[in-house]
Short mmCIF file of C-alpha atoms in Angstrom, two decimals:
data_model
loop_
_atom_site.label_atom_id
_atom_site.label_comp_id
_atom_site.label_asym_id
_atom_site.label_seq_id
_atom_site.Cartn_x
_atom_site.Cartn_y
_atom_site.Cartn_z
CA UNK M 1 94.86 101.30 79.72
CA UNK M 2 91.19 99.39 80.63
CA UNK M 3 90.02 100.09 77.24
CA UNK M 4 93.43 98.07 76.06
CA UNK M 5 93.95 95.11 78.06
CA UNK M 6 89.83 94.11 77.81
CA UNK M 7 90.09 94.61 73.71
CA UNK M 8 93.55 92.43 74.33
CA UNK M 9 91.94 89.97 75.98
CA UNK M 10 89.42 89.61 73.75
CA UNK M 11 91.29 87.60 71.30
CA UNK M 12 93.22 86.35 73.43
CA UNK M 13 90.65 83.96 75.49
CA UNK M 14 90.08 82.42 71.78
CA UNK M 15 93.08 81.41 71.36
CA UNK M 16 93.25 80.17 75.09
CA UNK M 17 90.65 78.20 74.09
CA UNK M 18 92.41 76.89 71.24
CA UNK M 19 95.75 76.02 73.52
CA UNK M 20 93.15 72.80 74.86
CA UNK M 21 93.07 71.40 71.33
CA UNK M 22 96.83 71.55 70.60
CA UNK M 23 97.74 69.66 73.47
CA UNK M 24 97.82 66.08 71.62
CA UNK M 25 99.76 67.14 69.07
CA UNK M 26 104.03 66.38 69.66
CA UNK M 27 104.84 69.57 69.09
CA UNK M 28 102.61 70.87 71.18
CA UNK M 29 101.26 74.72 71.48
CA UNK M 30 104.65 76.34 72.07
CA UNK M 31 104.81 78.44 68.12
CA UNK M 32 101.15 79.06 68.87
CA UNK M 33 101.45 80.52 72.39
CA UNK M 34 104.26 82.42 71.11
CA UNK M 35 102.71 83.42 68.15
CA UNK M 36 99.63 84.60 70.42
CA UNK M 37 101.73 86.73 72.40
CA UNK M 38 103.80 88.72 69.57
CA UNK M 39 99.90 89.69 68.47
CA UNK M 40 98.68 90.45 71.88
CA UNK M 41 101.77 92.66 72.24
CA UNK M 42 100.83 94.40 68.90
CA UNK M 43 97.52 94.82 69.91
CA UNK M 44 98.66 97.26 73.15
CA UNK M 45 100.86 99.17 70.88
CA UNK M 46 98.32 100.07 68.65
CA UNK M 47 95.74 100.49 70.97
CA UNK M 48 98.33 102.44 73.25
CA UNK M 49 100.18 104.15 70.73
CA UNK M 50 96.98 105.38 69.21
CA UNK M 51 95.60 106.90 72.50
CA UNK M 52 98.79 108.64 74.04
CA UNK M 53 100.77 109.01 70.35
CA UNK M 54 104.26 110.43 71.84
CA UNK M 55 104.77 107.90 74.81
CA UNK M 56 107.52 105.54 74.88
CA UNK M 57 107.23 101.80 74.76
CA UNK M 58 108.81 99.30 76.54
CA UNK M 59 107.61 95.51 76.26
CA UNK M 60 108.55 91.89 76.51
CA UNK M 61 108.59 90.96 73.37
CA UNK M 62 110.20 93.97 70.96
CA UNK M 63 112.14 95.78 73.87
CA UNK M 64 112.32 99.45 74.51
CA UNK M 65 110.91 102.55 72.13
CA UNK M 66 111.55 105.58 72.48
CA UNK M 67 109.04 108.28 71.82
CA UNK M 68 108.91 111.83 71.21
CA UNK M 69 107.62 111.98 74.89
CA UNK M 70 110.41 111.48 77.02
CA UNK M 71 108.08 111.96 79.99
CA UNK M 72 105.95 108.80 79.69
CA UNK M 73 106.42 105.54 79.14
CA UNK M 74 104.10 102.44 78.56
CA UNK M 75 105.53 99.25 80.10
CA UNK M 76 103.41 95.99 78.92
CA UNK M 77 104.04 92.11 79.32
CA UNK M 78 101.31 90.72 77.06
CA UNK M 79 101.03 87.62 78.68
CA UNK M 80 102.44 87.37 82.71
CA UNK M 81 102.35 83.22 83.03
CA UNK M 82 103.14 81.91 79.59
CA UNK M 83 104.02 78.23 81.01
CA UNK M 84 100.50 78.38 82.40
CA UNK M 85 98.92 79.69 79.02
CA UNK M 86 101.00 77.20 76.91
CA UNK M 87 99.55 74.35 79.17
CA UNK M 88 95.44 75.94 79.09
CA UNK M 89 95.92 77.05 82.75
CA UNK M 90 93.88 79.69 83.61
CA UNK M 91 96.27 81.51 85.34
CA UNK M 92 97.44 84.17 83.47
CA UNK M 93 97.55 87.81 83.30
CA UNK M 94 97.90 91.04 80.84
CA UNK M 95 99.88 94.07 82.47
CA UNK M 96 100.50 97.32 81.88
CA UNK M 97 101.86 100.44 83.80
CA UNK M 98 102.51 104.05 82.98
CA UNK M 99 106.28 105.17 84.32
CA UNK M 100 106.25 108.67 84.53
CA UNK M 101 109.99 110.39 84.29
CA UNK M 102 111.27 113.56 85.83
CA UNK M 103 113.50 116.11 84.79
CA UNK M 104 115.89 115.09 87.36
CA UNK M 105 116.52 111.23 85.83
CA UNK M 106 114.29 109.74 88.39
CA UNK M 107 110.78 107.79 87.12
CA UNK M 108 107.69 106.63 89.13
CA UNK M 109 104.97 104.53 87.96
CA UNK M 110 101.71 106.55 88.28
CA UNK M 111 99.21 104.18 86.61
CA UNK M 112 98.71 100.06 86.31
CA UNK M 113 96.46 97.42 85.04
CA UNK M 114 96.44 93.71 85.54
CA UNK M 115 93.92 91.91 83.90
CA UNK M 116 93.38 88.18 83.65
CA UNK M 117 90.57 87.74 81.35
CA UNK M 118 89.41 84.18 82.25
CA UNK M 119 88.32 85.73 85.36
CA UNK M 120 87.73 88.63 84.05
CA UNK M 121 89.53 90.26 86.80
CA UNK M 122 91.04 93.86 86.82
CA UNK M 123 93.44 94.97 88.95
CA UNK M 124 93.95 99.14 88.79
CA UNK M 125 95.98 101.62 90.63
CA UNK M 126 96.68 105.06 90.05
CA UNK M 127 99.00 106.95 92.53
CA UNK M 128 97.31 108.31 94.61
CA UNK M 129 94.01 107.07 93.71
CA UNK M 130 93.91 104.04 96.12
CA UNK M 131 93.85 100.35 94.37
CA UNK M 132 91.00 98.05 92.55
CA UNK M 133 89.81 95.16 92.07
CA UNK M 134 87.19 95.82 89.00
CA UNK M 135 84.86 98.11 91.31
CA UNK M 136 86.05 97.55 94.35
CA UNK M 137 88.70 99.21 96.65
CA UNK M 138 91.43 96.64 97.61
CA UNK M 139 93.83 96.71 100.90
CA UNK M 140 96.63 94.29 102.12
CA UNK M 141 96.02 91.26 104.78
CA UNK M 142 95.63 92.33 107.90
CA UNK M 143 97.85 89.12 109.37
CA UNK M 144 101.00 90.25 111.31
CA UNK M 145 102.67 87.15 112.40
CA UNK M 146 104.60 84.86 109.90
CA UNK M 147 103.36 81.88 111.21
CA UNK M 148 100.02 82.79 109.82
CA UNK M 149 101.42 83.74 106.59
CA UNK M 150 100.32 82.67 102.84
CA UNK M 151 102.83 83.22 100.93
CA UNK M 152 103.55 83.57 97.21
CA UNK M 153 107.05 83.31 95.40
CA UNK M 154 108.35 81.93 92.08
CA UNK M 155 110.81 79.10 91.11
CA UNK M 156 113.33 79.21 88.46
CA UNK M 157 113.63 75.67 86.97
CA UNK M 158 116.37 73.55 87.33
CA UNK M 159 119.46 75.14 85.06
CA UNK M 160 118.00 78.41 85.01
CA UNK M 161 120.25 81.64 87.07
CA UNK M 162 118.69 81.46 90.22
CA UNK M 163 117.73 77.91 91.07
CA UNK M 164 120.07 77.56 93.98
CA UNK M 165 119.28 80.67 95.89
CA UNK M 166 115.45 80.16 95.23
CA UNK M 167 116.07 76.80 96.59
CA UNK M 168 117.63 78.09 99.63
CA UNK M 169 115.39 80.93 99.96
CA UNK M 170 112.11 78.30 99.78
CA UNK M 171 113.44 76.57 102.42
CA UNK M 172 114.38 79.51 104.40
CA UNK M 173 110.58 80.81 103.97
CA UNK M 174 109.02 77.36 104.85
CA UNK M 175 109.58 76.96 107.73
CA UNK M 176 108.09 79.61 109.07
CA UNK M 177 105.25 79.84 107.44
CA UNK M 178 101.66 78.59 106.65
CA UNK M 179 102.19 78.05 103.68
CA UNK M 180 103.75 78.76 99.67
CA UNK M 181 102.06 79.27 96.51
CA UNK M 182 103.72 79.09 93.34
CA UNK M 183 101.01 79.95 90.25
CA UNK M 184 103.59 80.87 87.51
CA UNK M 185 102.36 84.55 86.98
CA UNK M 186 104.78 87.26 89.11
CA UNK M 187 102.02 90.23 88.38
CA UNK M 188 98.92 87.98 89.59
CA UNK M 189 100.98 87.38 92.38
CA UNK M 190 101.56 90.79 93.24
CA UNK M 191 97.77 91.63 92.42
CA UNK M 192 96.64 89.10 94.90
CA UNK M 193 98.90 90.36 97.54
CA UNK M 194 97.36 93.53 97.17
CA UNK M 195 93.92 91.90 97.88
CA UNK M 196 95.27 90.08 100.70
CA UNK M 197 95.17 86.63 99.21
CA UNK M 198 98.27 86.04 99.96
CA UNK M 199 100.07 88.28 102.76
CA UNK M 200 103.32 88.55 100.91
CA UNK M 201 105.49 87.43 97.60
CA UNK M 202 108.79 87.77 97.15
CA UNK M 203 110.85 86.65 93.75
CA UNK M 204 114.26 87.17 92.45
CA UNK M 205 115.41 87.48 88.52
CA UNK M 206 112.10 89.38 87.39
CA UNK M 207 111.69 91.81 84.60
CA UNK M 208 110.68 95.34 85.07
CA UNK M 209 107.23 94.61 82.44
CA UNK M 210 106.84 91.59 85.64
CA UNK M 211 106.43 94.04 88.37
CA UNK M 212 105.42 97.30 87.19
CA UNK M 213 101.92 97.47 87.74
CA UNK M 214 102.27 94.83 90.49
CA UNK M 215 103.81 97.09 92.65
CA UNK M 216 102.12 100.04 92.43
CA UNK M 217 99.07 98.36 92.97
CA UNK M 218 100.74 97.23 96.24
CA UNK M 219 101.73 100.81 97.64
CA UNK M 220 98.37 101.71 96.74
CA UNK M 221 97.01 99.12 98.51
CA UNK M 222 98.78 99.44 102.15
CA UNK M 223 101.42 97.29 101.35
CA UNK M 224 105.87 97.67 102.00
CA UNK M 225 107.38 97.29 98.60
CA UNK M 226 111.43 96.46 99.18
CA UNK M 227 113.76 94.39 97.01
CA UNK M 228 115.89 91.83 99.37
CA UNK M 229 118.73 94.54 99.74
CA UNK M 230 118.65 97.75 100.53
CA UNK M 231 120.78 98.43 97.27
CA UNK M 232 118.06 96.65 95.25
CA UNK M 233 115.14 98.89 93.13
CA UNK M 234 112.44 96.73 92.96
CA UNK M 235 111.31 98.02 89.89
CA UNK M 236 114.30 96.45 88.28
CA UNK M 237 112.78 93.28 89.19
CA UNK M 238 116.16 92.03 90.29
CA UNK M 239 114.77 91.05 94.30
CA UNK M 240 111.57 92.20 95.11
CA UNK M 241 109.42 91.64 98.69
CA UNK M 242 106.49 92.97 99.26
CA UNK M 243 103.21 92.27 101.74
CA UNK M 244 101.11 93.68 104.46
CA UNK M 245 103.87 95.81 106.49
CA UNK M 246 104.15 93.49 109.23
CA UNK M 247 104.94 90.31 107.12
CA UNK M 248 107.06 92.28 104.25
CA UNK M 249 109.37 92.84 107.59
CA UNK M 250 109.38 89.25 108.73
CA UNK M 251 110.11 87.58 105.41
CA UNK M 252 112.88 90.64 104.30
CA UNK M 253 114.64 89.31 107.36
CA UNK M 254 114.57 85.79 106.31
CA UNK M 255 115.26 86.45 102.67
CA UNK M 256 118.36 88.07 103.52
CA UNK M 257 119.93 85.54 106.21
CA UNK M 258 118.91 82.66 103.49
#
C-alpha cells in the first residue's frame, strides 16, 4: 500500500505543478484535475491489483469490483481535497485502506495509508500495529476540556445536502471551542487528529473511500471513533466524530443537541 501511494504520487506532484499554470486560463484546471485523478486512480489498481491479484476494489472514481477474493477489499480515493488540488493548494491527500470481511457479513479495516505527497507525509496504521506518521509512532491530543479544543470539520457549500445542518452544527461547535479548521481534505483531517493537531473532527455526508483509512488510523492512535448517532457506522461516512476520548465525548454531545 506504501509502495502504491509514493509511485501515485509521483506523477501526481507534476501535474500539481502544472494546476499553477492553468489557472489564467477561463476554463480553468477543472478537465485537467479530473483527468489527473481518473489516472491516479488507475495507477492504484494496477499497482494494487498486481500485488494482491484476487482482492476487490472499491474507489471514487469507477465504483465497486468485485474480486475472486471475497475476503479483502482495497478501498482508494485518489485524490482526498480535489477543490484544494484544482486551485494548487497543497492540501491534499492519497488514501487507501484494506477492509477485511468475515464469514459472518461483518468487515473491519485492518490496514491504511494517507499520503500527501507535497509534504511527503505518510500516515499508516495496521490493526493492531499502533499508528504512523512516516517513522514515527503517533497518539491523540492529550487536551480534555472543549474549551481548549482545535477542531476540524467540513462544509458542504451552499445548495449542496447538508448545508443547513452543517450550518447549525458550526455554530453549535463554536461556541465552545478554541477554534475550527476547515482544509477541504476529510482523510488529512482525520490523519491530523490522530497526531493531535487537531483534538477532534467531525463531518456529515462523507464517503466510505473519505474515512477508511482515517479512522483506523484514529483507533490506532488512542482516539473514540463514533458517528453522531448511535445508529450511525462511521465507516459509512454518513456522521462521523472522532478525537482524543475526552473531546470525542464533549463534541458527540453537542453534535447531537445541534
Amino acid at each position: 500500500m506504501i509502495d502504491a501511494v509514493r509511485k501515485t504520487g509521483r506523477p501526481m506532484m507534476r501535474d500539481f505543478g502544472e494546476v499553477a499554470n492553468l489557472q489564467v486560463s477561463r476554463k480553468g484546471p477543472a478537465d485537467f484535475v479530473t483527468a489527473a485523478d481518473v489516472r491516479a486512480e488507475q495507477t492504484l489498481f494496477e499497482l494494487l491489483t498486481k500485488a494482491r491479484p484476487g482482492y476487490g476494489f472499491l474507489g471514487e472514481e469507477r465504483g465497486l469490483i468485485e474480486g475472486t477474493d471475497k475476503s479483502h477489499t482495497w478501498i482508494v480515493d485518489p485524490i482526498d481535497g480535489t477543490t484544494n488540488f484544482m486551485h494548487a493548494m497543497p492540501h491534499f491527500a492519497i488514501t487507501v485502506a484494506l477492509e477485511r470481511h468475515s464469514p459472518d457479513g461483518t468487515s473491519e479495516i485492518v490496514a491504511g495509508v494517507t499520503y500527501n505527497p507535497v509534504q511527503n507525509e505518510l500516515f499508516w496504521a495496521e490493526k493492531g500495529k499502533g499508528a504512523h506518521l512516516n517513522d514515527q509512532r503517533i497518539r491523540v491530543s492529550g487536551r480534555r476540556d472543549l474549551a481548549d479544543g482545535l477542531i476540524a470539520t467540513g462544509l458542504p457549500f451552499l445548495g449542496r445536502p447538508g448545508h443547513a445542518q452543517a450550518i447549525k452544527d458550526l455554530h453549535a461547535v463554536g461556541q465552545r471551542v478554541a477554534g475550527i479548521r476547515r482544509l477541504g481534505s476529510a482523510a488529512l483531517d482525520l490523519a491530523w487528529t490522530a497526531m493531535g493537531r487537531y483534538d477532534a473532527f467531525y463531518e456529515r455526508g462523507l464517503q466510505k473511500w473519505d474515512v477508511a483509512a482515517g479512522l483506523l488510523l484514529m483507533t490506532e492512535a488512542g482516539g473514540t471513533v463514533t458517528g453522531v448517532s448511535d445508529d450511525v457506522d462511521p465507516l459509512s461516512g454518513a456522521e462521523v466524530v472522532v478525537g482524543a476520548p475526552d473531546m470525542q465525548v464533549h463534541l458527540r454531545r453537542l453534535l447531537q443537541a445541534a
